[in-house]
mmCIF file of C-alpha atoms in Angstrom:
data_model
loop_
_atom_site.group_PDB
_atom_site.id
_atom_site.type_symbol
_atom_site.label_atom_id
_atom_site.label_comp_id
_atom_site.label_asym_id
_atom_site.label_seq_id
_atom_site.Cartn_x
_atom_site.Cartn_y
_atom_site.Cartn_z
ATOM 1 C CA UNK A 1 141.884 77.229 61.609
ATOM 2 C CA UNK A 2 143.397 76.119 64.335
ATOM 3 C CA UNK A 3 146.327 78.018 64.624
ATOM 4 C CA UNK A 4 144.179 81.262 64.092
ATOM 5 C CA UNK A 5 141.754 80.186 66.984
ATOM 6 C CA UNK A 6 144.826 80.171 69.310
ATOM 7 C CA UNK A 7 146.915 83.234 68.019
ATOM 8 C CA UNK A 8 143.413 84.924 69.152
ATOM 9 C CA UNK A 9 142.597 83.039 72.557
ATOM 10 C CA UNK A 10 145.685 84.164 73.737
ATOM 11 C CA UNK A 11 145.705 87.572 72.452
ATOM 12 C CA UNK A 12 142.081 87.745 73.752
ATOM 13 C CA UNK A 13 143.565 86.715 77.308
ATOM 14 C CA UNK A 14 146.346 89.245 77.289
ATOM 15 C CA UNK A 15 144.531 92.446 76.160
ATOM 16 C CA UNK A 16 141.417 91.937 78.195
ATOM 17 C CA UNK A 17 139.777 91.212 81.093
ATOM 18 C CA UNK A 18 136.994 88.516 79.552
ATOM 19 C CA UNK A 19 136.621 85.567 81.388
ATOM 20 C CA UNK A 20 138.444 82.490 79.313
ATOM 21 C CA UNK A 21 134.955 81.010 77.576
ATOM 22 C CA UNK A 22 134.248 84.276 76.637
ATOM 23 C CA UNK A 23 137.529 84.797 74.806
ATOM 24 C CA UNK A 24 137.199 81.400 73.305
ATOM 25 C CA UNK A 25 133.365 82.329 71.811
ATOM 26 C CA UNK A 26 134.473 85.458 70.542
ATOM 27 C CA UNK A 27 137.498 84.172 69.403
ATOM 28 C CA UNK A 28 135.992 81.147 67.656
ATOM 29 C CA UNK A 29 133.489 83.769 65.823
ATOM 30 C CA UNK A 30 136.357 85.833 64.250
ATOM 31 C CA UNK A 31 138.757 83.338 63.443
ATOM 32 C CA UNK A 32 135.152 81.355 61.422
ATOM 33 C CA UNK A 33 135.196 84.764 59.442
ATOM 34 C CA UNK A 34 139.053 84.631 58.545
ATOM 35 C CA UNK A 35 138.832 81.475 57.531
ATOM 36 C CA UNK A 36 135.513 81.917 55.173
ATOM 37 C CA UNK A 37 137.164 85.230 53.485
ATOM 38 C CA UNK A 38 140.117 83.341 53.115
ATOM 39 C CA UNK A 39 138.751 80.455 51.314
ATOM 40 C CA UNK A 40 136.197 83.051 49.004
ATOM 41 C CA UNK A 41 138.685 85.145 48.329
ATOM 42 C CA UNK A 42 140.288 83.909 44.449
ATOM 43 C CA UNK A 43 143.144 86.917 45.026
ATOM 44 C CA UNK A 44 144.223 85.819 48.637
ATOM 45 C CA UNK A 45 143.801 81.546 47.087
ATOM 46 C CA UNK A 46 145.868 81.978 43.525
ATOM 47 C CA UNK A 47 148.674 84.072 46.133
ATOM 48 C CA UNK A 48 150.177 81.254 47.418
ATOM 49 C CA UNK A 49 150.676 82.977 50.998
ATOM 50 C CA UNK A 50 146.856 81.818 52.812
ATOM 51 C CA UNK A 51 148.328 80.870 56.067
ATOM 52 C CA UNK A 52 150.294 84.634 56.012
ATOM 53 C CA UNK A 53 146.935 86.000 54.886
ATOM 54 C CA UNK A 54 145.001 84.530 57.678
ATOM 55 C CA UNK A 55 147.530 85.757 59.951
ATOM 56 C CA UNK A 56 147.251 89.116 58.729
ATOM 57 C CA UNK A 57 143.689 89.215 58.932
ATOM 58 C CA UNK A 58 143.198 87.611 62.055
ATOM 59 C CA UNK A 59 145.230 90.461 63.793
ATOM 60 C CA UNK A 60 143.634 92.759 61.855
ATOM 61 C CA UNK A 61 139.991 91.995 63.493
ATOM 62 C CA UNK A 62 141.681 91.963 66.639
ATOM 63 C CA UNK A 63 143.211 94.919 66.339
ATOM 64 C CA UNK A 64 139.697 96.751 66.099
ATOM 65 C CA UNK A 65 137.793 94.192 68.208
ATOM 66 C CA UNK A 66 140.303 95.694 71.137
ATOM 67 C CA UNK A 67 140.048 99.163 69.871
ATOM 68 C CA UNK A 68 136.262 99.098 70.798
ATOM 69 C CA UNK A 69 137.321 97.150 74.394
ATOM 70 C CA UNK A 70 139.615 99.916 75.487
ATOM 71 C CA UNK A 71 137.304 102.342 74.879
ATOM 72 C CA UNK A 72 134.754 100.521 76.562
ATOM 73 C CA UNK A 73 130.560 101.080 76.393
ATOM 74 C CA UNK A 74 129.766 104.136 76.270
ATOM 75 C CA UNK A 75 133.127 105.578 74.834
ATOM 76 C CA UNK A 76 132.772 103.281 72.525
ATOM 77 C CA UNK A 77 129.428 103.651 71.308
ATOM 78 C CA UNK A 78 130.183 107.617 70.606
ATOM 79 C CA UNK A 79 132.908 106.954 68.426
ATOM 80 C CA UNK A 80 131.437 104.234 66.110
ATOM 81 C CA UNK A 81 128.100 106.924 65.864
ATOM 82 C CA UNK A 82 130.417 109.328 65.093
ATOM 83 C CA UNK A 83 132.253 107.647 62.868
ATOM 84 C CA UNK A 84 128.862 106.144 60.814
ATOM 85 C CA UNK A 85 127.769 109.832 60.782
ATOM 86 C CA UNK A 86 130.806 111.247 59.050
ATOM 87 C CA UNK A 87 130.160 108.580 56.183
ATOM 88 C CA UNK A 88 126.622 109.728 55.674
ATOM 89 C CA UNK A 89 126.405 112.651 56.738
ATOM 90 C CA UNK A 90 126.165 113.953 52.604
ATOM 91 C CA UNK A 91 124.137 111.607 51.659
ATOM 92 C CA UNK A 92 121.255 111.567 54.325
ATOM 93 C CA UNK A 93 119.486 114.124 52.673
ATOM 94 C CA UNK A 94 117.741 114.710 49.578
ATOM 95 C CA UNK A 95 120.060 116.546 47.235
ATOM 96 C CA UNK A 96 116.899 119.078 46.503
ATOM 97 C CA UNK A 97 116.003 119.422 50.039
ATOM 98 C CA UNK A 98 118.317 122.017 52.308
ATOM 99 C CA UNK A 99 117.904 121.010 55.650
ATOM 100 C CA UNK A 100 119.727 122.642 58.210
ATOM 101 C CA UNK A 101 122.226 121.112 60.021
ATOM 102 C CA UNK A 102 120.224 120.187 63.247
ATOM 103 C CA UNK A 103 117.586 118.490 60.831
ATOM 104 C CA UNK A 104 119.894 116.849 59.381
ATOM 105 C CA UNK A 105 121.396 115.281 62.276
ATOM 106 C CA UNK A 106 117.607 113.958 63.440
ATOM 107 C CA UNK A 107 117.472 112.248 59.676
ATOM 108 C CA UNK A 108 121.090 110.830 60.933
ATOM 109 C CA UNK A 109 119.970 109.365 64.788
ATOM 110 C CA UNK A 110 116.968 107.736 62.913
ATOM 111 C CA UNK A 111 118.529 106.526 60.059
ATOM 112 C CA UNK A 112 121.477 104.957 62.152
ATOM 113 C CA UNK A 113 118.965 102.970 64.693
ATOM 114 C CA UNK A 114 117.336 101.284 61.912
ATOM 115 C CA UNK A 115 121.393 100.061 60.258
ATOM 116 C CA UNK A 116 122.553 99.579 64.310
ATOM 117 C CA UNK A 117 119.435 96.596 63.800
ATOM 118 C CA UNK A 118 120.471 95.737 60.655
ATOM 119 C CA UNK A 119 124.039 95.117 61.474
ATOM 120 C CA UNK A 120 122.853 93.032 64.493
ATOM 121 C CA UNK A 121 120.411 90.819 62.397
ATOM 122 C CA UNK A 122 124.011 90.293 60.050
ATOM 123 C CA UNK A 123 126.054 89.671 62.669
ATOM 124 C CA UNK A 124 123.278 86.836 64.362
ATOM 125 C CA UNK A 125 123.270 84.894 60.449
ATOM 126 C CA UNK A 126 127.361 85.358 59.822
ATOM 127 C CA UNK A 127 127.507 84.091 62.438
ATOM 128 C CA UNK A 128 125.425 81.773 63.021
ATOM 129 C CA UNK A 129 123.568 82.765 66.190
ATOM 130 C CA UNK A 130 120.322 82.578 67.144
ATOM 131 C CA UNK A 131 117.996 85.465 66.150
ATOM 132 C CA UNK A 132 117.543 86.187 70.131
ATOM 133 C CA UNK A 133 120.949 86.926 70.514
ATOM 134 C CA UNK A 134 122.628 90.052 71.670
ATOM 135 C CA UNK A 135 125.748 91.162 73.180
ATOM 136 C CA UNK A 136 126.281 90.898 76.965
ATOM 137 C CA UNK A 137 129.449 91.425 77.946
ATOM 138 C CA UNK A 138 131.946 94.172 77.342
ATOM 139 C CA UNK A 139 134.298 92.034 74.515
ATOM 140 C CA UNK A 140 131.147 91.052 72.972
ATOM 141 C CA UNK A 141 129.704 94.409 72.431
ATOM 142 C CA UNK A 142 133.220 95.665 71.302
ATOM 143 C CA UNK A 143 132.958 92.502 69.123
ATOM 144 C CA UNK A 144 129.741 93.503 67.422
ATOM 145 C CA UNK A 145 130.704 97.635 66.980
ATOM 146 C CA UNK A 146 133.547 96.374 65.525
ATOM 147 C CA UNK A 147 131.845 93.928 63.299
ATOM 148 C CA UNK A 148 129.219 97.014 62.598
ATOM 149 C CA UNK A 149 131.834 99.045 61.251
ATOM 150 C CA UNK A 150 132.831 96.874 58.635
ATOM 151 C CA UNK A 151 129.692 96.042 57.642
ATOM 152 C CA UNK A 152 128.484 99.497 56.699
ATOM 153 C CA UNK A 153 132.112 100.040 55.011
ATOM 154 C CA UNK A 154 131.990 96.988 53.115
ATOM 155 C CA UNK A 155 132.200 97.618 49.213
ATOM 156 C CA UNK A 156 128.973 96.706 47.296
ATOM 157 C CA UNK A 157 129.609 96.423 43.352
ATOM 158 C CA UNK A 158 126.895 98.372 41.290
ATOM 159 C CA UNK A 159 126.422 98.483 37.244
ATOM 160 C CA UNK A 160 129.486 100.030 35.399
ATOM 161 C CA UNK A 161 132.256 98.588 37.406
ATOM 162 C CA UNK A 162 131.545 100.802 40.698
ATOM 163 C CA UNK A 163 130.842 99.669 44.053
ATOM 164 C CA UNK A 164 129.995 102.077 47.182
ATOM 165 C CA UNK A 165 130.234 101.714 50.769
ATOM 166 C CA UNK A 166 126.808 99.067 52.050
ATOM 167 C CA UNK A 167 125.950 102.089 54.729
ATOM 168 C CA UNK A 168 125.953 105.155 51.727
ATOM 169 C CA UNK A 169 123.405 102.596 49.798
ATOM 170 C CA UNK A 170 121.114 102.180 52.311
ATOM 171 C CA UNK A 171 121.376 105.582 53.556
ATOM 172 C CA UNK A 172 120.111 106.965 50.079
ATOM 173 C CA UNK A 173 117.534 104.862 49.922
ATOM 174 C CA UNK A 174 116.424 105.867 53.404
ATOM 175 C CA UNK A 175 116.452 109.506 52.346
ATOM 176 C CA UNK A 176 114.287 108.487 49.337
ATOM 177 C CA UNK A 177 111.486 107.409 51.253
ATOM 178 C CA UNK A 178 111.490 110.619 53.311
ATOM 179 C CA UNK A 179 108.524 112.650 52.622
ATOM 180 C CA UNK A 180 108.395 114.490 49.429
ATOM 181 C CA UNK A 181 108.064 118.185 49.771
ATOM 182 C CA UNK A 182 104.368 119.492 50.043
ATOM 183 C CA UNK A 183 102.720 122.495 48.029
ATOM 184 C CA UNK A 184 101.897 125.378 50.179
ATOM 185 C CA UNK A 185 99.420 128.414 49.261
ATOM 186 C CA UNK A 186 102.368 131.213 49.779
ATOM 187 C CA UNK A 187 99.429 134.028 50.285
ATOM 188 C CA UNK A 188 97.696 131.621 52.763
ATOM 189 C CA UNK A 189 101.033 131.058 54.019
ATOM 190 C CA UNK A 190 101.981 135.072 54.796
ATOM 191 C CA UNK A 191 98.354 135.909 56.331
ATOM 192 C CA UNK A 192 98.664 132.603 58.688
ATOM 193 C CA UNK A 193 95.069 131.435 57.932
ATOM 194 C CA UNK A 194 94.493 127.777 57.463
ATOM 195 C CA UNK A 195 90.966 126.405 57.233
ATOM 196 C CA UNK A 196 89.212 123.336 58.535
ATOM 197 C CA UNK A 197 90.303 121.246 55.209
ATOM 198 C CA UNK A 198 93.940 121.134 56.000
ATOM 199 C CA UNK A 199 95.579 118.551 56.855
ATOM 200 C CA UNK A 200 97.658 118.347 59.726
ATOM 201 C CA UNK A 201 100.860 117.819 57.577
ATOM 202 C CA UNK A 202 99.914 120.989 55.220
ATOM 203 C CA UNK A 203 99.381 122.866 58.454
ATOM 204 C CA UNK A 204 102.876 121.736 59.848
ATOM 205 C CA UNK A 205 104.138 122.383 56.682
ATOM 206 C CA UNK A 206 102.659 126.038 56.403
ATOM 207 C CA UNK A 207 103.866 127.049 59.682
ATOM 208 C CA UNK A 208 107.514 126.292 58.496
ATOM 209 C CA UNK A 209 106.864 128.321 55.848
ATOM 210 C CA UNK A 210 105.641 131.110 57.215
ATOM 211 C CA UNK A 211 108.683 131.060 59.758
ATOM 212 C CA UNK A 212 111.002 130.871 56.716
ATOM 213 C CA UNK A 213 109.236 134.103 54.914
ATOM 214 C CA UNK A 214 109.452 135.735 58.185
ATOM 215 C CA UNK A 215 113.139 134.950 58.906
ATOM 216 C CA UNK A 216 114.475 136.006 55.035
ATOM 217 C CA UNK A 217 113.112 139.488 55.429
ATOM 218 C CA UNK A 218 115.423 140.931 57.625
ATOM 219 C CA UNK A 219 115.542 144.960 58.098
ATOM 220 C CA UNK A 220 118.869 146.225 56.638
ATOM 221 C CA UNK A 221 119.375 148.048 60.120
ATOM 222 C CA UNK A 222 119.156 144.398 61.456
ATOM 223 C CA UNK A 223 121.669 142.861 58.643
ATOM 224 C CA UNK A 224 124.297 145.625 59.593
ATOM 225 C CA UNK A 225 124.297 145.113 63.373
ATOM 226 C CA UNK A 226 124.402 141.867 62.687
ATOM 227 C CA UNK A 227 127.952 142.183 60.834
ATOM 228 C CA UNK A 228 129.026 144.251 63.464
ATOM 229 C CA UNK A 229 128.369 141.862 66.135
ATOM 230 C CA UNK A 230 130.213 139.594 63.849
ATOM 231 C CA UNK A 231 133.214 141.852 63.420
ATOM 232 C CA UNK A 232 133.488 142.629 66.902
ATOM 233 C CA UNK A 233 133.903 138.926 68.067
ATOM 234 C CA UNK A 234 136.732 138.734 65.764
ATOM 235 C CA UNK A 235 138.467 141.491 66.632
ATOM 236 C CA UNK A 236 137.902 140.334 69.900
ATOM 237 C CA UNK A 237 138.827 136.940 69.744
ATOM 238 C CA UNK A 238 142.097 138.486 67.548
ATOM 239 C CA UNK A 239 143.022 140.757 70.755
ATOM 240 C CA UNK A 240 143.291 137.260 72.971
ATOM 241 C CA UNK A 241 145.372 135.549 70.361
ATOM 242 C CA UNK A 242 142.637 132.873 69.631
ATOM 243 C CA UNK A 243 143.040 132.192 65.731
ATOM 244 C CA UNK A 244 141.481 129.124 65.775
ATOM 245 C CA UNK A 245 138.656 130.146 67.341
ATOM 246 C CA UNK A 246 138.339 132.743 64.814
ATOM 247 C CA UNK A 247 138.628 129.887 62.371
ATOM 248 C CA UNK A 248 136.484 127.784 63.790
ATOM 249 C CA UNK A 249 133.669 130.821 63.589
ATOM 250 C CA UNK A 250 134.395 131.728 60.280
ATOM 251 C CA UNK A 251 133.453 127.829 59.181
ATOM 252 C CA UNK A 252 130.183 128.243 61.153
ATOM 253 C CA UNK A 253 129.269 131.080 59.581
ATOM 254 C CA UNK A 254 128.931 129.216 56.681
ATOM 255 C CA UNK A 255 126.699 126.537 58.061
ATOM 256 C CA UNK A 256 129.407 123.865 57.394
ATOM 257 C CA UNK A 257 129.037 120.255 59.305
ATOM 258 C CA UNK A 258 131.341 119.059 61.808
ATOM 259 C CA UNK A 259 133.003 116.673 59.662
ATOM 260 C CA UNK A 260 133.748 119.224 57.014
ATOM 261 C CA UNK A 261 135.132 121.913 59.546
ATOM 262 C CA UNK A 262 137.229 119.014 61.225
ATOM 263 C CA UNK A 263 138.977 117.874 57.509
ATOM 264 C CA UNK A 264 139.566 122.119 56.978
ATOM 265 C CA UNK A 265 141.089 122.379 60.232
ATOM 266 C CA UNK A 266 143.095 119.127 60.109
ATOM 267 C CA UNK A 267 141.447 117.916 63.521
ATOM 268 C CA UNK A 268 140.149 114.919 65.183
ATOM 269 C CA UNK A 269 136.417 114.924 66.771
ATOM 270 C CA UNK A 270 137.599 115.645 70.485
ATOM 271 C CA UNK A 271 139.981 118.262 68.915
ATOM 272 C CA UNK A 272 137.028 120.152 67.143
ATOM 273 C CA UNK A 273 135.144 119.227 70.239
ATOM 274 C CA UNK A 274 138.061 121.212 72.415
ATOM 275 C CA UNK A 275 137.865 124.208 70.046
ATOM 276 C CA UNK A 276 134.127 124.323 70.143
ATOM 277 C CA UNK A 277 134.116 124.466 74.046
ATOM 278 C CA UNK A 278 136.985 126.909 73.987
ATOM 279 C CA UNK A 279 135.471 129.112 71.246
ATOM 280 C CA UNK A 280 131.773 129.025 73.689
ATOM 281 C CA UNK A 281 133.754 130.106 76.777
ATOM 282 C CA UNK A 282 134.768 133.277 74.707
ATOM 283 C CA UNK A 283 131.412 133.768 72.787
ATOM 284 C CA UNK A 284 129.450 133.735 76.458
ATOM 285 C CA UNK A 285 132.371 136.615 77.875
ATOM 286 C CA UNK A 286 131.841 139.118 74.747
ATOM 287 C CA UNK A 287 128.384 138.713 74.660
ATOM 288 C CA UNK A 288 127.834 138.765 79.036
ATOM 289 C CA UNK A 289 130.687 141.559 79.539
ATOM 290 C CA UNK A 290 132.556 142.995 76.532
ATOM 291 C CA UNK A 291 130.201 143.776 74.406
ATOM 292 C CA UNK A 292 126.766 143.112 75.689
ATOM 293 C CA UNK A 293 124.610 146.429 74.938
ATOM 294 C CA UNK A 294 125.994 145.300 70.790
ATOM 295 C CA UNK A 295 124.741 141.685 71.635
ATOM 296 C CA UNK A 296 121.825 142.273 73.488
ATOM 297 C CA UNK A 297 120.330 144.614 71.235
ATOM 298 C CA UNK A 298 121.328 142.531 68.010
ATOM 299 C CA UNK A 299 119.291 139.819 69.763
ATOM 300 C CA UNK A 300 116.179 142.673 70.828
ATOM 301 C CA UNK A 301 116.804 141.432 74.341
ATOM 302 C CA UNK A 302 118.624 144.973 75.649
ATOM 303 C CA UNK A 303 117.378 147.081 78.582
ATOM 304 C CA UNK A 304 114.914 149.036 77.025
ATOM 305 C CA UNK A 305 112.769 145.516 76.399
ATOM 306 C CA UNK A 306 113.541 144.405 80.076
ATOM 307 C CA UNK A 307 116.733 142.344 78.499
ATOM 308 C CA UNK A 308 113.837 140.064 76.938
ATOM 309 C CA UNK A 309 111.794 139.264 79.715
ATOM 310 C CA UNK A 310 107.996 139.050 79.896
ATOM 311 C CA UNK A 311 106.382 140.801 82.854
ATOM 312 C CA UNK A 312 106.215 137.848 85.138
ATOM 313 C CA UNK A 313 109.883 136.734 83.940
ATOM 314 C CA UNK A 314 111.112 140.461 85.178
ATOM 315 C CA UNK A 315 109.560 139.673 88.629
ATOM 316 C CA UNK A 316 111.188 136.624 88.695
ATOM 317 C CA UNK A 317 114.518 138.320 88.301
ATOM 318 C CA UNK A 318 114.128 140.742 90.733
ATOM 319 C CA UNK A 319 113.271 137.695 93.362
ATOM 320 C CA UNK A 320 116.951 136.733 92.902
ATOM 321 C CA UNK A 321 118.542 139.534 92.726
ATOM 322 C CA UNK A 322 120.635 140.732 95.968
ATOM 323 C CA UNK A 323 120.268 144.752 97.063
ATOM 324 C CA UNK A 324 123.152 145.792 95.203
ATOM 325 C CA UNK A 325 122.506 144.050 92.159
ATOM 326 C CA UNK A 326 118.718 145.484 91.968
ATOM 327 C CA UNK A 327 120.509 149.483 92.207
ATOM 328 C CA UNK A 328 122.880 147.950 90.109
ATOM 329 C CA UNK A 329 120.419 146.918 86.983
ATOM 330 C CA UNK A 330 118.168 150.686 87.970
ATOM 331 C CA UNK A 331 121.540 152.323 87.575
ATOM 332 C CA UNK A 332 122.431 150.494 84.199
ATOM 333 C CA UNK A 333 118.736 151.134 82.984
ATOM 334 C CA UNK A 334 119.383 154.949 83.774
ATOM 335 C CA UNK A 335 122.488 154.665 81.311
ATOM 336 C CA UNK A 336 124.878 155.841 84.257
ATOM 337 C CA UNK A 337 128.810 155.417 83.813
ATOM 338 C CA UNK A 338 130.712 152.178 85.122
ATOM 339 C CA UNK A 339 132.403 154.578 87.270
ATOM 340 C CA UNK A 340 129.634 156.607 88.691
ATOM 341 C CA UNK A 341 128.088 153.236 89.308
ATOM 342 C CA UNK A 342 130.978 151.623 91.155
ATOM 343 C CA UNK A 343 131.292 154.951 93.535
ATOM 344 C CA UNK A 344 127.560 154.485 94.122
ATOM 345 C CA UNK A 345 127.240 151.175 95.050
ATOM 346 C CA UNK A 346 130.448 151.243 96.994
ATOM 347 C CA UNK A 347 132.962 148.875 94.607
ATOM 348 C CA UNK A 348 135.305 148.862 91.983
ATOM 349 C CA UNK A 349 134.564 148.795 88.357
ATOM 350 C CA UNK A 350 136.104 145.756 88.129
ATOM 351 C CA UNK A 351 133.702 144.422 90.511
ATOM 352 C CA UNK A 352 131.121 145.667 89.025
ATOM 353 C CA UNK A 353 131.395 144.419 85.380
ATOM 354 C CA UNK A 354 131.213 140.910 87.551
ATOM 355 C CA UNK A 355 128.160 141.894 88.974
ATOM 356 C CA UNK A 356 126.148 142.585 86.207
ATOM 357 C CA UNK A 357 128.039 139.487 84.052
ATOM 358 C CA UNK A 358 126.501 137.547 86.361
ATOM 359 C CA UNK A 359 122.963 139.046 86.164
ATOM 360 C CA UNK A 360 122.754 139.062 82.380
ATOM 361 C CA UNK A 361 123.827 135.017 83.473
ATOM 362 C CA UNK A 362 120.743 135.028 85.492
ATOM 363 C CA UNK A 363 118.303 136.385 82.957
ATOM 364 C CA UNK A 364 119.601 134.291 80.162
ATOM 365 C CA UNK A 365 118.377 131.563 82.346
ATOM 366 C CA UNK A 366 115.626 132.776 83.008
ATOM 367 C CA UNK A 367 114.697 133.824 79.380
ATOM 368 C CA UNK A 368 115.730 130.526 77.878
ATOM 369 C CA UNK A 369 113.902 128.291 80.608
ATOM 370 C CA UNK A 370 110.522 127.094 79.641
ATOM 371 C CA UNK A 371 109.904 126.384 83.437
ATOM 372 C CA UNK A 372 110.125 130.485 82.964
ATOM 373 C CA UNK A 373 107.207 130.464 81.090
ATOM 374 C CA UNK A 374 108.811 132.149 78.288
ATOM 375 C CA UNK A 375 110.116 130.520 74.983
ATOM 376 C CA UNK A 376 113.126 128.826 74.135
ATOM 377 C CA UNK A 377 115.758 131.708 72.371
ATOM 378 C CA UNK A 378 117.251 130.231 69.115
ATOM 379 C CA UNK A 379 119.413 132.829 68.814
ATOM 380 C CA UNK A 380 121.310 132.706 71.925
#
């Protein structure tokens, strides 16, 4: 016990910046746990080797105690979420539910508050703390993510000779108590009447519903443009060498998580995280200058519906517009060449695709602002 204690005082010193009683608490904590798994564990006892084992533990907890240091508060908070949300990501949901993915990741954030108090409330009784306590410095709240971790990984055994990670458990059982699915009047549903009776849940629920019938009825003019917007992107994204963009969008096509996507594409979260941003940057230039009459009218947001606008929204637009950009978007609405357009108003085409890349900017903004009055776009 002793010699563990110091091996980790000292490493504690080295590594961080904690003041020395702080080491020495934190320290005394993990080298407590080494020394109880040591002595419960019949494998590690009937070895021979429990001083090597201890060792090999001790730097063990260290090693990811530190991890969680270096990373520091917030950094480090990300990736243990992210890392708890990977392992349940499959198992957060209902197997005869299909959520989508952004539902999904609500079920996750409120499932992983309740475990983050869970884990703390371990922590407190392993050891041995008083039920008011909670971490204050930075070495102690790398202390307890690491400690979290482990604790949802740990191996519970079940009937059969099977065990399963503590974190999958509890977050099946969490997705059992979810609400079960409610029985909705389809007729009702489609004509949008609800009456007095209804509950506000049934009402909720027939709303979704009614969204869902409206959404799966798309007109086959509306399914074709949409594969052409689709097609277009790729070829587009193939013309500026970006494969991985191209399989990045492929993946999300098919509604697959992050986690999933990221084992495909052999990458780490910041790496899929780097792709994403790169593969937005290109998705915002086809659909703002290379091909925004396909996009825009995929989307029913093209000229001939005031790019989406309501009449006080179109107002608005004009306000910011300068001179040039106001011809500009009358020239455009008269379906007048680039060319003609950049002798009229004095430029170049080059200049002028920037122009009007950066008014379609403008009344994106506009249109997806609810300050604008107008209704958030789910498409865009």
């Amino acid at each position: 016990m002793d010699s563990i204690f110091q091996l980790l005082v000292n490493e504690l010193q080295q590594a961080t910046k904690a003041s020395e009683p702080n080491c020495r608490e934190v320290a005394d904590r993990l080298a407590q746990e080494v020394v109880r798994i040591c002595s419960e564990s019949k494998r590690i006892q009937a070895s021979g080797e429990v001083q090597t084992w201890a060792t090999t533990l001790a730097r063990h907890r260290l090693q990811q105690c530190l991890h969680y240091y270096k990373l520091g508060s917030r950094r480090g908070r990300v990736e243990l979420h992210s890392n708890l949300s990977a392992v349940v990501y499959r198992y957060i949901t209902p197997s005869q539910s299909q959520s989508s993915y952004q539902a999904r990741l609500t079920l996750i954030e409120d499932f992983l508050q309740s475990f983050y108090m869970e884990a703390l409330n371990a922590f407190r009784r392993e050891s041995q703390l008083p039920p008011t306590y909670s971490p204050q410095s930075v070495l102690e709240l790398a202390e307890y993510m690491a400690f979290t971790e482990r604790y949802g990984k740990r191996r519970i055994p079940l009937p059969g000779h099977r065990n399963q990670q503590l974190i999958i458990l509890r977050s099946q059982t969490f997705s059992q108590q979810q609400p079960t699915e409610s029985l909705v009047d389809f007729e009702q549903a489609a004509e949008g009447s609800m009456s007095d009776s209804d509950s506000a849940w049934s009402v909720a629920s027939m709303q979704q519903v009614r969204e869902q019938m409206v959404a799966q009825e798309p007109e086959l003019a509306e399914d074709t443009l949409r594969q052409t917007v689709v097609k277009e992107l790729i070829a587009y994204l193939e013309d500026r060498k970006q494969h991985d963009c191209i399989d990045y969008f492929t993946l999300r096509l098919q509604d697959l998580p992050a986690n999933e996507i990221e084992e495909i594409l052999g990458l780490t979260p910041r790496q899929r995280d780097y792709l994403q941003q790169r593969f937005k940057y290109h998705l915002i230039r086809f659909s703002f200058s290379h091909h925004w009459e396909l996009v825009h009218q995929w989307l029913e947001v093209d000229l001939e519906r005031n790019l989406g606008l309501s009449h006080r929204q179109w107002q608005s637009l004009h306000d910011r517009l300068t001179p040039q950009q106001v011809e500009l978007l009358s020239l455009k609405q008269q379906q007048t060449s680039e060319s003609a357009i950049a002798h009229q108003i004095g430029c170049t085409p080059n200049q002028v695709q920037k122009q009007w890349f950066k008014l379609l900017e403008q009344a994106w903004e506009i249109r997806n602002t609810q300050d604008s009055g107008g209704s958030e776009s789910l498409d865009e």
